[in-house]
GROMACS .gro file of C-alpha atoms in nm:
model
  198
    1UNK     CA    1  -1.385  -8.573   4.344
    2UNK     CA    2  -1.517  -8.346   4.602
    3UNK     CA    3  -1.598  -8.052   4.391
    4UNK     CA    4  -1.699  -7.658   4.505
    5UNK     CA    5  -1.658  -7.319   4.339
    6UNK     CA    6  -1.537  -7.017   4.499
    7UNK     CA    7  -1.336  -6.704   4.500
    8UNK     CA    8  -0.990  -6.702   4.597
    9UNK     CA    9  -0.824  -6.436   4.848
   10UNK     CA   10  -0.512  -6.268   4.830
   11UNK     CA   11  -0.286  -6.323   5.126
   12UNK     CA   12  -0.263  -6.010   5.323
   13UNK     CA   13  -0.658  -6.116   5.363
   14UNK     CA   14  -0.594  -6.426   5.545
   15UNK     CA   15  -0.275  -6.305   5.751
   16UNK     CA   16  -0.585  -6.111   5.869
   17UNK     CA   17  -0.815  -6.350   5.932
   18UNK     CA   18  -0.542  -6.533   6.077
   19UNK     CA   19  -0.464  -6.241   6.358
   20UNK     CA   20  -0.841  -6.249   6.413
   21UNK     CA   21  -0.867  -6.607   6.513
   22UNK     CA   22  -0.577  -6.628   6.744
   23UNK     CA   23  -0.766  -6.335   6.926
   24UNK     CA   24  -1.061  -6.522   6.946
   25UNK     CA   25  -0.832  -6.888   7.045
   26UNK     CA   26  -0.765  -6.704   7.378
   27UNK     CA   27  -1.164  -6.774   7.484
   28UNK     CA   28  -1.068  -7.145   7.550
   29UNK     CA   29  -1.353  -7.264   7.383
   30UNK     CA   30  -1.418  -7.557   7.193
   31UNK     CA   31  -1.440  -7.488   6.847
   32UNK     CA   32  -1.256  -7.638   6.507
   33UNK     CA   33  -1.069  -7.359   6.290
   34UNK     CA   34  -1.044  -7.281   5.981
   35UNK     CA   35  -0.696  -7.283   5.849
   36UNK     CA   36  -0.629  -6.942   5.749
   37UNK     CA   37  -0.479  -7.064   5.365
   38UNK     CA   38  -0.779  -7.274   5.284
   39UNK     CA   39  -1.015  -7.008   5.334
   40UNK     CA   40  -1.215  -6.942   5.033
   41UNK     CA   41  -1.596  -6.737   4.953
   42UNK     CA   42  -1.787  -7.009   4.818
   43UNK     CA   43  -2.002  -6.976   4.592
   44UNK     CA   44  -2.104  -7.287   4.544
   45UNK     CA   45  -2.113  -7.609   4.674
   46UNK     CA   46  -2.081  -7.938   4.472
   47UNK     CA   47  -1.997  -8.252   4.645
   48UNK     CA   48  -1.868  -8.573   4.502
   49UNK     CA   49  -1.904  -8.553   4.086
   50UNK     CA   50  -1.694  -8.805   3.887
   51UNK     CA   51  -1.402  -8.647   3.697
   52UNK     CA   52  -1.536  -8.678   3.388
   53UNK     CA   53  -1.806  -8.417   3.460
   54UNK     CA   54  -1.510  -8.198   3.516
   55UNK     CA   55  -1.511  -7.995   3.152
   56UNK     CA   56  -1.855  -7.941   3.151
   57UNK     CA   57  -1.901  -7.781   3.461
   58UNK     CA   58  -1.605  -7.545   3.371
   59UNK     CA   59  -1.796  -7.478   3.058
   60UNK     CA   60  -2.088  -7.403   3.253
   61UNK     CA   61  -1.877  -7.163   3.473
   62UNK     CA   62  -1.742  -6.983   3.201
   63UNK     CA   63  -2.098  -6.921   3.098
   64UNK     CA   64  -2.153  -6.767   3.426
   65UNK     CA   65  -1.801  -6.580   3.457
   66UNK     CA   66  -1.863  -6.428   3.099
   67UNK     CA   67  -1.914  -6.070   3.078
   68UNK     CA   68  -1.976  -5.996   3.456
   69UNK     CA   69  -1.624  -5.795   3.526
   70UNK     CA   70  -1.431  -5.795   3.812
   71UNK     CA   71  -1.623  -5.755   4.131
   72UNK     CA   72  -1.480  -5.517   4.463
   73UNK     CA   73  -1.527  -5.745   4.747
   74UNK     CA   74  -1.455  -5.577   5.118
   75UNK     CA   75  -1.372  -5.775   5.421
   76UNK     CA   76  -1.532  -5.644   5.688
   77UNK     CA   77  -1.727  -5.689   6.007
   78UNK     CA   78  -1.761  -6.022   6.212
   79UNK     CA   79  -2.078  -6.252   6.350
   80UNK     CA   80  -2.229  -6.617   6.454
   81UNK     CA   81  -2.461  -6.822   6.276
   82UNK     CA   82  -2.749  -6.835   6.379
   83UNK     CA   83  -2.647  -6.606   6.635
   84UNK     CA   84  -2.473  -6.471   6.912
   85UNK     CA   85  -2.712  -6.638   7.195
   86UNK     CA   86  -2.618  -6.959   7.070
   87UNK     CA   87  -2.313  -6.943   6.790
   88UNK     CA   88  -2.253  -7.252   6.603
   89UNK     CA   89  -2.036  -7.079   6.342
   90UNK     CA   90  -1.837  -6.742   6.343
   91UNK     CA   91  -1.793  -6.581   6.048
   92UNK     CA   92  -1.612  -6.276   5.876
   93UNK     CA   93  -1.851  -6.074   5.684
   94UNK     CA   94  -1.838  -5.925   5.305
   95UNK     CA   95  -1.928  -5.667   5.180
   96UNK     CA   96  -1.839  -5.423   4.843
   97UNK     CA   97  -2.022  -5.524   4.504
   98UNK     CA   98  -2.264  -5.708   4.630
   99UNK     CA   99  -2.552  -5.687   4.301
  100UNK     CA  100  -2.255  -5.834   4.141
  101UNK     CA  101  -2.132  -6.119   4.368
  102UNK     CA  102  -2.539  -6.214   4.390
  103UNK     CA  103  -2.572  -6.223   4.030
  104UNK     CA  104  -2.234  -6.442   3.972
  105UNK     CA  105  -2.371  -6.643   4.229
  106UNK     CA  106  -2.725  -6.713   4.090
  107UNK     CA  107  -2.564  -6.766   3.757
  108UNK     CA  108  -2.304  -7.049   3.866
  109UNK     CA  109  -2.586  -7.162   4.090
  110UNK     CA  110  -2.853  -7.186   3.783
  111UNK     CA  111  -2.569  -7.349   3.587
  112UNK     CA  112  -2.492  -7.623   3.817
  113UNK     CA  113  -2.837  -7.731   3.842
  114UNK     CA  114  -2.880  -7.783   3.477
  115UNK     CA  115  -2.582  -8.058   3.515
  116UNK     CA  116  -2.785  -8.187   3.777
  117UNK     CA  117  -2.641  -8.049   4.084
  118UNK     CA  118  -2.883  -7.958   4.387
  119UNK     CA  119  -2.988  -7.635   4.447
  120UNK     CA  120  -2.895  -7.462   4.746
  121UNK     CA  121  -3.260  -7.419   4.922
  122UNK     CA  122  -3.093  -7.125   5.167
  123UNK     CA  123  -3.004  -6.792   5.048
  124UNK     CA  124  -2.673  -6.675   4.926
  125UNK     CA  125  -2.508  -6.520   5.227
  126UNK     CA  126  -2.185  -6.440   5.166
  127UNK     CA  127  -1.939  -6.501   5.478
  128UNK     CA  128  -1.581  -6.629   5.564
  129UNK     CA  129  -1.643  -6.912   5.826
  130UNK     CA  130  -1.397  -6.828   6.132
  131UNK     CA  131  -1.471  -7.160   6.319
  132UNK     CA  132  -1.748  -7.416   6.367
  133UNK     CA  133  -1.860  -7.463   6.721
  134UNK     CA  134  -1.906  -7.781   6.892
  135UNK     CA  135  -2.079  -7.718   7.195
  136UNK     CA  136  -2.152  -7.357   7.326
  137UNK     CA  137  -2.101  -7.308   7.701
  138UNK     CA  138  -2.187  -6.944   7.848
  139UNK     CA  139  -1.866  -6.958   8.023
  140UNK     CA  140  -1.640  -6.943   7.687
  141UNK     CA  141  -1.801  -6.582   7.602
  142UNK     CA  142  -1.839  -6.622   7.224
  143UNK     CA  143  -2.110  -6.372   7.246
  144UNK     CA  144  -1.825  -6.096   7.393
  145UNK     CA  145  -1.578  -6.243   7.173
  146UNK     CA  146  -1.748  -6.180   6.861
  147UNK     CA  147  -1.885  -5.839   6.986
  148UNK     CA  148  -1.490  -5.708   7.042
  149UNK     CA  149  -1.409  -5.788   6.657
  150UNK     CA  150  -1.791  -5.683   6.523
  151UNK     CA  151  -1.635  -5.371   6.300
  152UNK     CA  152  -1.352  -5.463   6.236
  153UNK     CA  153  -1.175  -5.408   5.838
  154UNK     CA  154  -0.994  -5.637   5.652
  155UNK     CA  155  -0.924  -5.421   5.367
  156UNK     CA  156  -1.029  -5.492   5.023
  157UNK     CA  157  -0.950  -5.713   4.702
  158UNK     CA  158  -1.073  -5.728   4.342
  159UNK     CA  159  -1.171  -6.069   4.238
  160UNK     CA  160  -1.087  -6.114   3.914
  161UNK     CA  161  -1.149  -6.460   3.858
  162UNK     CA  162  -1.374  -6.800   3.983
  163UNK     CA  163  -1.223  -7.095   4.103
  164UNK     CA  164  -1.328  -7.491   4.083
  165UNK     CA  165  -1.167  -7.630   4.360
  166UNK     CA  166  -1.104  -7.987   4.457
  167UNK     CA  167  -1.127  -8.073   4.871
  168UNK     CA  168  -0.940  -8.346   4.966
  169UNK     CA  169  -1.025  -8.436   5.354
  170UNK     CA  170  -0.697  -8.602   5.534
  171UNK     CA  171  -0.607  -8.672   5.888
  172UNK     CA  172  -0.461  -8.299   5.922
  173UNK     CA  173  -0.743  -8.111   5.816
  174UNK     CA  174  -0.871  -8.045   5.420
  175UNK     CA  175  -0.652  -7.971   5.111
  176UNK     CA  176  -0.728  -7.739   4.901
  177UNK     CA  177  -0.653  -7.719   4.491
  178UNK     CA  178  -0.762  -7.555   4.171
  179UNK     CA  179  -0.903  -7.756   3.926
  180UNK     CA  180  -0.962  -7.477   3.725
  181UNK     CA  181  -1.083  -7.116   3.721
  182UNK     CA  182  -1.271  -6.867   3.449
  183UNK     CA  183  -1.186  -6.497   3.427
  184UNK     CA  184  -1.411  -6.241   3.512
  185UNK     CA  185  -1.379  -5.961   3.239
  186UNK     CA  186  -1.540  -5.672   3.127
  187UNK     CA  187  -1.804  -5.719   2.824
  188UNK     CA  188  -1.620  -5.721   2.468
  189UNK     CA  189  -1.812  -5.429   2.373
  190UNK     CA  190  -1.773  -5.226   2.670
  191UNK     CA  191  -1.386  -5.239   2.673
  192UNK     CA  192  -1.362  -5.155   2.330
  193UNK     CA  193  -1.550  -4.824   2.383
  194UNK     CA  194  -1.311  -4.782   2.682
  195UNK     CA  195  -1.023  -4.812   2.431
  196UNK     CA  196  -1.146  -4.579   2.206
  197UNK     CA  197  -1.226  -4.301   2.430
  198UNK     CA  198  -0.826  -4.355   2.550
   0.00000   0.00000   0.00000
C-alpha cells in the first residue's frame, strides 16, 4: 500500500483551486496538473508499508491527533518551488494556525519514525501543489503567471480531523482513499471547563 497522511479540504476549496489552474492552463506550458479532487495538505509522506502495519500507524496518529483541537487553516497566496526564475512546481500557499499545523506535523512526523518510517530531512512547508513542471521555457511566462494570482484568497476551513490515505497510481492519473482518519479535539479538560462556564 502506498501510504501518506494529510488533511482533507472541503470542496468550495478545490472548485477554487480548480478556477486557478485553468487560468494558469491558458500559458501553454508544459506542466502535469493536479486534479483538483485529489488535492490534499500532506503532512506526511509514507510510501509503500504492508497492510498489516496499517493499525499501528493509526494508533500512532491518534497519539499525535490527541488533544491538539481543530486547527484554522487559510488558503491563500500562490508561488514556484524553488522559484519563479526557474519554477519546477507551483503551489497554493497556507496560511492561519500555523504553531498548530507545525506541531501536528512534528508529532505525526516523530510518530512515524518510531515505526520506522524515514524522516523527512526538509522542513515542513506547508503548500497545495498546483502543477509540476517539466521543462521551463521563458516563453511560457510562469514567472508572470504566478505573479497575476500571487494574493489571491481562497477562503478558509477548519480542519477537524487527519487523514491516512491510500494512493493508488493508474493509467488516468492517482486515486485517492481514506484508510482512516483521527479527530482533532479539544483537550478533555479544557472542554469540560468550557461546559461549565455555559
Amino acid at each position: 500500500m502506498r501510504l501518506f497522511i494529510a488533511i482533507e479540504l472541503p470542496e468550495a476549496i478545490k472548485q477554487g483551486i480548480a478556477k486557478i489552474q485553468d487560468g494558469l492552463k491558458q500559458s501553454g506550458g508544459d506542466a502535469n496538473w493536479t486534479r483538483p479532487g485529489g488535492i490534499h495538505l500532506t503532512l506526511k509522506f509514507l510510501g509503500e508499508a504492508p497492510e498489516e502495519k496499517v493499525p499501528a500507524i493509526l494508533q500512532t496518529l491518534r497519539d499525535a491527533a490527541t488533544n491538539r483541537g481543530p486547527i484554522r487553516i487559510d488558503v491563500a497566496g500562490a508561488g514556484a518551488f524553488p522559484n519563479l526564475k526557474t519554477p519546477r512546481v507551483l503551489w497554493v500557499g497556507v496560511a492561519g494556525e500555523m504553531d498548530k499545523l507545525s506541531s501536528l506535523q512534528t508529532a505525526v512526523e516523530d510518530g512515524m519514525e518510531r515505526l520506522a518510517f524515514s524522516r523527512e530531512e526538509r522542513k515542513f512547508s506547508p503548500h497545495l501543489t498546483l502543477a509540476r513542471i517539466k521543462f521551463p521555457r521563458p516563453r511560457d511566462n510562469w514567472q508572470q503567471k504566478i505573479g497575476e494570482i500571487q494574493n489571491v484568497k481562497l477562503g478558509g476551513f477548519v480542519a477537524d480531523h487527519v487523514s491516512l490515505m491510500k494512493s493508488e497510481l493508474r493509467r488516468d492519473g492517482a486515486v485517492y482513499t481514506e484508510v482512516g482518519r483521527m479527530e482533532l479535539k479539544e483537550p478533555e479538560a479544557r472542554s469540560q471547563n468550557s461546559g461549565e462556564r455555559r
